[in-house]
Short mmCIF file of C-alpha atoms in Angstrom, two decimals:
data_model
loop_
_atom_site.label_atom_id
_atom_site.label_comp_id
_atom_site.label_asym_id
_atom_site.label_seq_id
_atom_site.Cartn_x
_atom_site.Cartn_y
_atom_site.Cartn_z
CA MET A 1 52.68 -81.42 -32.99
CA TYR A 2 52.05 -81.53 -29.12
CA LYS A 3 54.83 -79.21 -27.92
CA ARG A 4 56.02 -81.87 -25.07
CA GLN A 5 56.01 -84.78 -27.44
CA ILE A 6 59.65 -85.46 -26.63
CA LEU A 7 59.06 -85.55 -22.81
CA VAL A 8 55.94 -87.56 -23.18
CA LYS A 9 57.69 -90.08 -25.46
CA GLY A 10 60.45 -90.51 -22.63
CA LEU A 11 57.99 -90.97 -19.83
CA LYS A 12 56.06 -93.55 -21.76
CA THR A 13 59.20 -95.29 -22.36
CA ASP A 14 60.28 -95.37 -18.80
CA ILE A 15 56.65 -96.47 -17.98
CA ALA A 16 56.64 -99.23 -20.45
CA ILE A 17 60.25 -100.81 -19.27
CA PHE A 18 59.57 -100.39 -15.66
CA ARG A 19 59.35 -103.54 -13.56
CA GLU A 20 58.65 -103.56 -9.76
CA GLU A 21 61.16 -106.69 -9.56
CA ASN A 22 63.85 -104.41 -10.69
CA ILE A 23 63.71 -102.07 -7.81
CA PRO A 24 65.96 -104.42 -5.37
CA LEU A 25 68.01 -105.17 -8.49
CA SER A 26 68.69 -101.56 -9.21
CA THR A 27 69.28 -101.02 -5.50
CA ARG A 28 71.96 -103.56 -5.41
CA ALA A 29 73.58 -102.26 -8.49
CA THR A 30 73.76 -98.97 -6.81
CA LYS A 31 75.53 -100.31 -3.70
CA LEU A 32 78.16 -102.03 -5.81
CA VAL A 33 78.86 -99.02 -7.99
CA THR A 34 79.25 -96.91 -4.70
CA GLU A 35 81.65 -99.59 -3.36
CA TYR A 36 83.78 -99.52 -6.73
CA ASN A 37 83.88 -95.57 -6.22
CA GLU A 38 85.03 -96.00 -2.68
CA ILE A 39 87.71 -98.23 -3.63
CA CYS A 40 88.92 -95.93 -6.30
CA GLY A 41 88.73 -92.91 -4.04
CA ALA A 42 90.89 -94.76 -1.44
CA GLN A 43 93.64 -95.46 -3.98
CA MET A 44 96.94 -93.63 -3.14
CA VAL A 45 100.75 -94.36 -3.65
CA GLU A 46 103.79 -93.70 -1.75
CA PHE A 47 105.97 -91.93 -4.23
CA ASP A 48 108.57 -89.27 -4.09
CA GLY A 49 108.77 -89.31 -0.48
CA GLU A 50 104.93 -88.78 0.33
CA GLN A 51 101.45 -90.19 -0.17
CA LYS A 52 99.70 -89.02 -3.39
CA THR A 53 96.58 -89.52 -4.91
CA PHE A 54 96.29 -90.71 -8.50
CA ALA A 55 95.47 -87.28 -9.79
CA GLN A 56 98.78 -86.06 -8.27
CA MET A 57 100.54 -88.81 -9.81
CA ALA A 58 99.81 -87.60 -13.58
CA ILE A 59 102.17 -84.91 -13.66
CA TYR A 60 105.03 -87.84 -13.41
CA PHE A 61 103.73 -89.43 -16.46
CA GLU A 62 104.93 -86.06 -18.28
CA ASN A 63 108.30 -86.32 -16.78
CA THR A 64 111.04 -86.13 -19.43
CA ASP A 65 113.14 -88.66 -17.41
CA ARG A 66 111.83 -92.13 -18.61
CA THR A 67 113.01 -93.80 -15.54
CA ILE A 68 110.76 -91.72 -13.43
CA ARG A 69 107.85 -92.11 -15.78
CA GLU A 70 108.31 -95.89 -15.53
CA GLY A 71 108.39 -95.69 -11.76
CA ALA A 72 105.34 -93.61 -11.62
CA TRP A 73 103.45 -95.83 -14.00
CA LYS A 74 104.44 -99.02 -12.08
CA ALA A 75 103.43 -97.54 -8.68
CA VAL A 76 99.95 -96.53 -9.86
CA SER A 77 99.40 -99.85 -11.96
CA GLU A 78 100.54 -102.12 -9.11
CA ARG A 79 98.34 -100.09 -6.49
CA ARG A 80 95.35 -100.27 -8.88
CA PHE A 81 96.00 -104.24 -9.45
CA GLU A 82 95.83 -104.64 -5.53
CA ASP A 83 92.05 -104.17 -5.97
CA ASN A 84 91.72 -106.02 -9.18
CA GLU A 85 90.10 -108.99 -7.72
CA ARG A 86 87.32 -107.21 -5.82
CA VAL A 87 86.64 -104.84 -8.66
CA SER A 88 86.23 -107.95 -11.11
CA GLU A 89 83.78 -109.35 -8.45
CA ILE A 90 81.82 -106.20 -8.58
CA TYR A 91 81.81 -106.23 -12.31
CA ASP A 92 80.77 -109.76 -12.60
CA GLU A 93 77.75 -109.31 -10.43
CA LEU A 94 76.86 -106.12 -12.27
CA ILE A 95 76.75 -107.71 -15.49
CA GLN A 96 74.33 -110.40 -14.10
CA ILE A 97 72.23 -108.01 -12.23
CA ARG A 98 71.73 -105.81 -15.49
CA HIS A 99 71.09 -108.78 -17.55
CA LYS A 100 68.33 -109.99 -15.47
CA MET A 101 66.90 -106.33 -15.23
CA ALA A 102 66.81 -106.43 -19.13
CA THR A 103 65.33 -109.75 -19.43
CA ASN A 104 62.76 -108.92 -16.65
CA ALA A 105 61.49 -105.93 -18.84
CA GLY A 106 61.08 -108.06 -22.09
CA PHE A 107 64.45 -107.34 -23.86
CA GLU A 108 66.74 -109.66 -25.45
CA GLY A 109 69.64 -108.37 -23.28
CA PHE A 110 71.19 -105.11 -21.58
CA GLN A 111 71.94 -103.51 -24.90
CA GLN A 112 68.39 -103.29 -26.11
CA TYR A 113 67.33 -102.29 -22.45
CA MET A 114 69.73 -99.46 -22.03
CA PHE A 115 69.01 -97.99 -25.74
CA ALA A 116 65.39 -97.71 -24.50
CA SER A 117 66.18 -96.45 -20.91
CA MET A 118 68.69 -93.77 -22.32
CA HIS A 119 66.08 -92.79 -24.97
CA ARG A 120 68.23 -93.38 -27.87
CA PHE A 121 65.41 -92.95 -30.19
CA ASP A 122 67.25 -91.11 -33.08
CA TYR A 123 70.21 -94.06 -33.69
CA SER A 124 70.52 -97.67 -33.20
CA ILE A 125 73.00 -100.47 -32.01
CA GLU A 126 73.97 -100.75 -35.91
CA ASP A 127 74.76 -96.91 -36.15
CA CYS A 128 77.29 -97.34 -33.26
CA LEU A 129 78.85 -100.43 -34.98
CA GLU A 130 79.15 -98.29 -38.02
CA PHE A 131 80.60 -95.44 -36.14
CA HIS A 132 83.43 -97.86 -34.67
CA GLU A 133 84.16 -98.97 -38.22
CA SER A 134 84.50 -95.22 -39.34
CA ILE A 135 86.74 -94.25 -36.55
CA GLU A 136 88.97 -97.36 -37.16
CA THR A 137 89.24 -96.46 -40.90
CA VAL A 138 89.87 -92.60 -40.57
CA CYS A 139 91.73 -92.42 -37.28
CA GLN A 140 94.02 -95.49 -36.72
CA PRO A 141 96.28 -94.68 -39.62
CA LEU A 142 97.03 -91.41 -38.35
CA ARG A 143 97.34 -92.76 -34.84
CA HIS A 144 99.91 -95.44 -35.87
CA ARG A 145 101.83 -92.84 -37.76
CA THR A 146 101.99 -90.32 -34.81
CA ASP A 147 103.23 -93.45 -32.55
CA GLY A 148 105.93 -94.08 -35.24
CA GLU A 149 107.05 -90.42 -34.99
CA ARG A 150 106.74 -90.74 -31.02
CA MET A 151 109.00 -93.56 -30.96
CA ARG A 152 111.73 -92.03 -33.33
CA ASP A 153 111.70 -88.67 -31.57
CA LEU A 154 112.10 -90.45 -28.20
CA GLY A 155 114.85 -92.72 -29.56
CA VAL A 156 113.29 -95.99 -28.37
CA ASP A 157 112.86 -99.35 -29.96
CA SER A 158 109.35 -99.55 -28.90
CA LEU A 159 106.72 -97.71 -27.10
CA ARG A 160 105.87 -98.53 -23.42
CA PRO A 161 102.61 -97.73 -21.31
CA TRP A 162 104.70 -94.75 -19.74
CA ASP A 163 105.89 -93.19 -23.03
CA MET A 164 102.59 -92.01 -24.21
CA GLY A 165 102.20 -88.79 -22.03
CA VAL A 166 105.66 -87.22 -22.28
CA ASP A 167 106.53 -84.41 -24.55
CA VAL A 168 108.65 -85.64 -27.62
CA LYS A 169 110.76 -82.79 -27.73
CA GLY A 170 111.86 -82.96 -24.22
CA ARG A 171 110.05 -80.09 -22.84
CA PRO A 172 108.63 -80.29 -19.46
CA PRO A 173 104.78 -80.66 -18.73
CA LEU A 174 102.51 -77.65 -19.45
CA GLN A 175 101.36 -76.32 -16.26
CA PRO A 176 98.88 -73.31 -16.76
CA PHE A 177 98.24 -72.34 -13.25
CA ASN A 178 99.63 -72.95 -9.75
CA ASP A 179 96.31 -73.06 -7.71
CA VAL A 180 92.76 -73.41 -8.32
CA GLN A 181 91.83 -69.83 -7.79
CA GLU A 182 94.47 -68.75 -10.40
CA MET A 183 92.62 -71.27 -12.84
CA VAL A 184 89.24 -69.96 -12.07
CA ASP A 185 90.43 -66.34 -12.58
CA GLY A 186 91.94 -67.33 -16.06
CA CYS A 187 88.95 -68.89 -17.27
CA SER A 188 86.71 -66.09 -16.22
CA ARG A 189 88.96 -63.92 -18.49
CA ILE A 190 88.67 -66.26 -21.20
CA PHE A 191 84.75 -66.48 -21.06
CA HIS A 192 84.65 -62.71 -20.76
CA ASN A 193 86.83 -62.37 -23.64
CA MET A 194 84.49 -64.57 -25.88
CA SER A 195 81.30 -63.03 -24.69
CA GLU A 196 79.96 -61.02 -21.49
CA GLU A 197 77.21 -63.36 -21.45
CA LEU A 198 79.45 -66.52 -20.93
CA GLY A 199 81.54 -64.70 -18.81
CA ASN A 200 78.83 -63.63 -16.45
CA TYR A 201 77.59 -67.11 -16.35
CA PHE A 202 80.92 -68.59 -15.10
CA ASP A 203 81.26 -65.85 -12.56
CA GLN A 204 78.04 -66.82 -11.18
CA LEU A 205 79.24 -70.29 -10.31
CA ASP A 206 82.24 -69.10 -8.53
CA ALA A 207 80.34 -66.22 -6.55
CA ASN A 208 77.53 -68.85 -5.49
CA ASP A 209 80.31 -71.42 -4.17
CA CYS A 210 79.28 -73.85 -7.07
CA LEU A 211 82.91 -75.02 -7.66
CA ASP A 212 84.73 -77.87 -6.02
CA LEU A 213 87.91 -78.27 -7.83
CA ASP A 214 90.93 -79.17 -5.82
CA SER A 215 92.40 -82.43 -5.55
CA ARG A 216 92.64 -83.80 -1.77
CA LYS A 217 92.87 -87.19 -0.06
CA GLY A 218 89.91 -89.52 -0.08
CA LYS A 219 87.90 -87.20 -2.82
CA ALA A 220 86.21 -89.35 -5.45
CA PRO A 221 88.10 -89.26 -8.80
CA GLY A 222 86.93 -87.59 -11.98
CA GLY A 223 84.81 -84.52 -12.87
CA TYR A 224 81.34 -83.64 -13.71
CA GLN A 225 78.75 -81.02 -13.62
CA TYR A 226 75.58 -81.34 -11.81
CA TYR A 227 72.55 -79.18 -12.18
CA LEU A 228 70.76 -78.19 -8.92
CA GLN A 229 67.00 -77.90 -9.87
CA LYS A 230 65.76 -75.94 -6.92
CA SER A 231 68.34 -72.97 -7.16
CA ARG A 232 68.61 -73.44 -10.97
CA LEU A 233 72.59 -73.44 -10.59
CA PRO A 234 75.12 -75.78 -12.03
CA PHE A 235 77.62 -77.39 -9.72
CA ILE A 236 81.20 -78.34 -11.09
CA PHE A 237 83.37 -81.17 -9.52
CA MET A 238 86.71 -82.05 -10.57
CA ASN A 239 90.45 -82.86 -9.19
CA ALA A 240 92.87 -80.20 -10.48
CA GLU A 241 96.78 -80.41 -9.99
CA GLY A 242 97.75 -77.79 -12.27
CA LEU A 243 98.21 -79.56 -15.52
CA GLN A 244 96.80 -78.69 -19.04
CA GLY A 245 94.40 -81.77 -19.06
CA ASP A 246 92.81 -79.91 -15.67
CA LEU A 247 92.45 -76.76 -17.55
CA GLU A 248 90.57 -78.69 -20.34
CA THR A 249 88.55 -80.37 -17.70
CA MET A 250 87.60 -77.19 -16.33
CA ILE A 251 86.26 -75.73 -19.65
CA HIS A 252 84.67 -78.74 -20.61
CA GLU A 253 82.53 -78.77 -17.43
CA ALA A 254 82.03 -75.06 -17.77
CA GLY A 255 80.40 -75.72 -21.21
CA ASP A 256 78.00 -78.24 -19.48
CA ALA A 257 77.24 -75.56 -17.00
CA PHE A 258 76.46 -73.00 -19.75
CA HIS A 259 74.26 -75.46 -21.41
CA SER A 260 72.35 -76.04 -17.94
CA ILE A 261 72.17 -72.16 -17.53
CA TYR A 262 70.84 -71.55 -21.09
CA CYS A 263 67.88 -74.03 -20.61
CA SER A 264 67.10 -73.07 -17.00
CA HIS A 265 64.27 -70.96 -18.47
CA LEU A 266 62.13 -73.93 -19.32
CA GLU A 267 59.33 -74.85 -17.14
CA LEU A 268 59.40 -78.40 -16.56
CA ILE A 269 62.32 -80.28 -15.27
CA GLY A 270 62.22 -82.93 -17.59
CA GLU A 271 62.70 -80.41 -20.36
CA ARG A 272 65.60 -78.64 -18.55
CA GLY A 273 67.47 -81.89 -19.14
CA TYR A 274 68.76 -82.42 -22.53
CA PRO A 275 70.26 -85.66 -24.40
CA ILE A 276 73.48 -86.86 -23.19
CA GLU A 277 74.70 -86.80 -26.77
CA PHE A 278 74.10 -82.97 -27.07
CA ALA A 279 75.09 -82.23 -23.49
CA GLU A 280 78.66 -83.18 -24.68
CA VAL A 281 78.34 -81.07 -27.66
CA ALA A 282 78.02 -78.11 -25.35
CA SER A 283 81.15 -79.17 -23.19
CA MET A 284 83.45 -80.50 -26.01
CA SER A 285 82.68 -77.54 -28.34
CA MET A 286 83.64 -75.18 -25.49
CA GLU A 287 87.05 -76.86 -25.18
CA LEU A 288 87.69 -76.26 -29.02
CA MET A 289 86.17 -72.77 -29.15
CA THR A 290 88.47 -71.32 -26.25
CA GLN A 291 91.55 -72.39 -27.80
CA ASP A 292 92.19 -69.02 -29.39
CA GLN A 293 92.06 -67.68 -25.65
CA TRP A 294 94.59 -69.98 -24.05
CA GLY A 295 97.11 -67.25 -24.22
CA GLU A 296 95.38 -66.12 -20.72
CA PHE A 297 97.64 -68.94 -19.24
CA TYR A 298 100.49 -69.19 -21.62
CA ASP A 299 103.17 -67.65 -23.67
CA ALA A 300 102.55 -67.77 -27.42
CA ASP A 301 104.85 -71.03 -27.98
CA ASP A 302 103.28 -72.89 -25.11
CA ALA A 303 99.71 -71.85 -26.00
CA ASP A 304 100.23 -73.33 -29.43
CA ARG A 305 101.83 -76.40 -28.00
CA ALA A 306 98.81 -76.79 -25.75
CA ARG A 307 96.49 -76.45 -28.88
CA ILE A 308 98.30 -78.95 -30.87
CA GLY A 309 98.21 -81.45 -27.93
CA HIS A 310 94.34 -80.81 -27.72
CA LEU A 311 93.76 -81.38 -31.41
CA GLU A 312 95.96 -84.57 -31.32
CA GLY A 313 93.96 -85.83 -28.44
CA VAL A 314 90.86 -85.36 -30.35
CA ILE A 315 92.31 -88.08 -32.87
CA PHE A 316 93.15 -90.22 -30.10
CA LEU A 317 90.04 -89.89 -28.15
CA LEU A 318 87.70 -91.20 -30.71
CA PRO A 319 89.46 -94.88 -30.94
CA TRP A 320 89.30 -94.90 -27.10
CA ILE A 321 85.60 -94.07 -27.26
CA ALA A 322 85.10 -97.11 -29.77
CA THR A 323 87.15 -99.20 -27.69
CA ILE A 324 84.92 -98.83 -24.40
CA ASP A 325 81.66 -98.85 -26.62
CA SER A 326 82.75 -101.90 -28.34
CA PHE A 327 83.61 -103.80 -25.14
CA GLN A 328 80.37 -102.63 -23.77
CA HIS A 329 78.46 -104.31 -26.53
CA TRP A 330 80.47 -107.57 -26.49
CA ILE A 331 80.02 -107.64 -22.69
CA TYR A 332 76.36 -107.54 -22.60
CA SER A 333 75.77 -109.50 -25.73
CA ASN A 334 77.81 -112.29 -24.08
CA PRO A 335 76.71 -112.02 -20.16
CA GLU A 336 77.80 -115.62 -19.50
CA HIS A 337 81.32 -114.99 -20.56
CA SER A 338 84.54 -115.96 -18.26
CA ARG A 339 87.06 -113.49 -17.15
CA ASP A 340 89.51 -115.10 -19.37
CA GLU A 341 87.21 -114.64 -22.38
CA ARG A 342 86.81 -110.96 -21.23
CA ALA A 343 90.61 -110.38 -21.06
CA SER A 344 90.97 -112.00 -24.40
CA VAL A 345 88.26 -109.78 -26.05
CA TRP A 346 89.42 -106.55 -24.11
CA ASN A 347 92.91 -107.00 -25.61
CA SER A 348 91.70 -107.58 -29.13
CA ILE A 349 89.88 -104.47 -28.90
CA ARG A 350 92.63 -102.65 -27.73
CA ASP A 351 94.86 -104.13 -30.58
CA ARG A 352 91.92 -102.76 -32.94
CA PHE A 353 91.69 -99.37 -31.68
CA GLY A 354 94.82 -98.59 -29.53
CA SER A 355 98.56 -97.72 -29.93
CA LYS A 356 100.98 -100.17 -30.76
CA MET A 357 102.54 -100.50 -27.45
CA ASP A 358 104.91 -103.09 -25.88
CA TRP A 359 103.24 -104.15 -22.51
CA ASP A 360 105.68 -107.19 -22.14
CA GLU A 361 105.90 -108.16 -18.57
CA TYR A 362 103.07 -105.99 -17.63
CA SER A 363 100.61 -107.60 -19.61
CA ILE A 364 98.54 -108.57 -16.43
CA PHE A 365 97.79 -104.92 -16.13
CA ARG A 366 96.68 -104.49 -19.71
CA ASP A 367 94.30 -107.41 -19.25
CA VAL A 368 92.26 -105.57 -16.39
CA SER A 369 92.98 -101.83 -17.58
CA TRP A 370 89.28 -101.65 -18.39
CA GLN A 371 88.69 -101.48 -14.73
CA GLN A 372 89.94 -97.72 -14.55
CA GLN A 373 87.02 -96.67 -16.76
CA GLY A 374 84.44 -95.56 -14.15
CA HIS A 375 81.64 -95.39 -16.84
CA LEU A 376 81.66 -98.99 -17.16
CA PHE A 377 80.43 -99.30 -13.63
CA GLY A 378 78.65 -96.41 -12.95
CA VAL A 379 76.88 -95.29 -16.18
CA PRO A 380 76.75 -98.36 -18.65
CA PHE A 381 76.77 -97.70 -22.17
CA TYR A 382 77.27 -94.00 -21.53
CA TYR A 383 80.40 -93.45 -23.61
CA VAL A 384 79.51 -93.36 -27.49
CA GLU A 385 77.90 -90.27 -26.68
CA TYR A 386 81.34 -88.49 -26.57
CA GLY A 387 82.20 -89.64 -29.98
CA ILE A 388 78.78 -88.47 -31.33
CA ALA A 389 79.26 -85.05 -29.51
CA GLN A 390 82.71 -84.83 -30.78
CA LEU A 391 81.55 -84.83 -34.20
CA GLY A 392 79.18 -81.97 -33.26
CA ALA A 393 81.79 -80.06 -31.36
CA LEU A 394 84.19 -80.16 -34.22
CA GLN A 395 81.53 -78.77 -36.68
CA LEU A 396 80.73 -75.92 -34.35
CA TRP A 397 84.58 -75.16 -34.03
CA ARG A 398 84.88 -75.33 -37.95
CA THR A 399 82.17 -72.75 -37.93
CA GLN A 400 84.03 -70.75 -35.36
CA ARG A 401 87.16 -70.95 -37.56
CA LYS A 402 85.35 -69.03 -40.31
CA ASP A 403 83.10 -66.84 -38.11
CA GLN A 404 83.24 -66.68 -34.39
CA GLN A 405 79.98 -64.72 -33.66
CA LYS A 406 77.59 -67.28 -35.82
CA ALA A 407 79.44 -70.22 -33.70
CA LEU A 408 78.36 -68.37 -30.49
CA THR A 409 74.84 -67.88 -31.82
CA ASP A 410 74.50 -71.40 -33.01
CA TYR A 411 75.52 -72.65 -29.73
CA SER A 412 73.21 -70.60 -27.61
CA ASN A 413 70.32 -71.20 -29.99
CA ALA A 414 70.57 -74.97 -29.66
CA MET A 415 71.57 -75.13 -25.93
CA ARG A 416 68.50 -73.21 -25.19
CA LEU A 417 66.22 -75.88 -26.41
CA GLY A 418 66.84 -78.19 -23.65
CA ASN A 419 64.89 -81.50 -23.99
CA THR A 420 62.13 -80.18 -26.23
CA LYS A 421 63.45 -81.34 -29.69
CA THR A 422 64.69 -84.57 -30.89
CA LEU A 423 68.70 -85.16 -31.07
CA PRO A 424 68.67 -84.55 -35.24
CA GLU A 425 66.60 -81.24 -34.52
CA LEU A 426 69.17 -80.16 -31.89
CA PHE A 427 71.98 -80.85 -34.17
CA THR A 428 70.20 -78.98 -36.92
CA ALA A 429 69.44 -75.82 -34.37
CA ALA A 430 73.24 -75.52 -34.01
CA ASP A 431 73.70 -75.49 -37.99
CA ILE A 432 75.61 -78.95 -37.78
CA LYS A 433 74.71 -82.74 -38.92
CA LEU A 434 74.19 -85.96 -36.88
CA GLY A 435 76.15 -88.66 -38.65
CA PHE A 436 78.12 -91.70 -38.09
CA GLY A 437 79.62 -92.24 -41.68
CA GLU A 438 83.44 -92.52 -42.62
CA GLN A 439 83.18 -89.47 -45.16
CA HIS A 440 81.48 -87.37 -42.63
CA LEU A 441 84.17 -88.20 -39.94
CA SER A 442 86.95 -87.87 -42.54
CA SER A 443 85.99 -84.25 -43.24
CA LEU A 444 86.18 -83.23 -39.66
CA ILE A 445 89.51 -85.25 -38.81
CA GLN A 446 90.96 -83.32 -42.17
CA GLU A 447 90.04 -79.97 -40.44
CA VAL A 448 91.91 -81.09 -37.36
CA ARG A 449 94.85 -82.04 -39.24
CA THR A 450 94.67 -78.70 -41.14
CA ALA A 451 94.84 -76.62 -37.93
CA MET A 452 97.57 -78.59 -36.53
CA SER A 453 99.55 -77.83 -39.60
CA GLU A 454 98.75 -74.10 -39.25
CA LEU A 455 99.89 -74.00 -35.51
CA SER A 456 103.05 -75.96 -36.21
#
């Protein structure tokens, strides 16, 4: 077998779907996505006596005072809704541009075009739809049970959108660190505790000024890791405000950085990349495998609280992944849809995969709540990867629960392969399985439930 078969297959696909007439369309799409990001980056609210970014508002959604939570949620939602019309216009145009690019390249629609463009050679649209069904069957009953318990513990008749982040026992939000440097120092200790190799890799990022982590006015939202090919160093971008979610984001992006470093020895840039689905295995498994080390930021009780919250979040994340992926499949299968049809389908999908929440007089916010998911704009069809990767990450974590050294060895063995193997082969290299079925998902969610029971 030609050793660069994977790279060549990708290049041949890129050549086959390239059309010169798509260049100005792609340029226009990039300008629209940039405008969307600028709109989001400029969104701030006046709250608690000062101007705050949306990242800075996150802590109020965990406040034990329901009135404060409601006020914070309304402030953010109303501010976001002010840009609703322009954001919808941007998305309308993006849909038409993308459909045109797909048909120019000889595809039925943008779904098929993107599966080729993203080199999804090892799974199909039908596999994604099966995955949606598995998530609905396995995760939704657990979600609805948890929602019922939340409603009972909060003593409310119905769950409102501002009730989903608060601790049901009335405890204040977890705050693992006070400033960015404290977070960096704590993460360094975590990774050194796991292995000197990981610890040294992380320290290398800090020493080379490859971390932009604080939240500030005008800064773009979100977080990511970007590999700098010339220096062969990863760069991490995020907006930290001192919350548990920020710690998880830091660890997540560090996992992506470790992946980049592990495969930096490969000769070709195209091989130093990796399938997105497996990139997220690197980051999501790191979140799970560091859980035992979260005592670097908390006392014993709060560390267990953080672990339980994170594991519960795994069960909640999978339905959200199915929500976004299902929405995109409908959008691009029906590119001529109206905005009313879009809202109707979006709400039906949220009913299928979401919590049983009462939006009441704020239903107009729910109709366009898809607008806050930046992937829909900037990286279309990039979202199911998180679900595929989550199943891989859960398997590595399950290995770690039995043998930590084996898990770390399996992790590094697979990450070093970069883009030189197929997706199933990368999973096999980590001694894990690629699958979409209900039984496979159910066994992993049962492991999550067992771990949560042990902690509580």
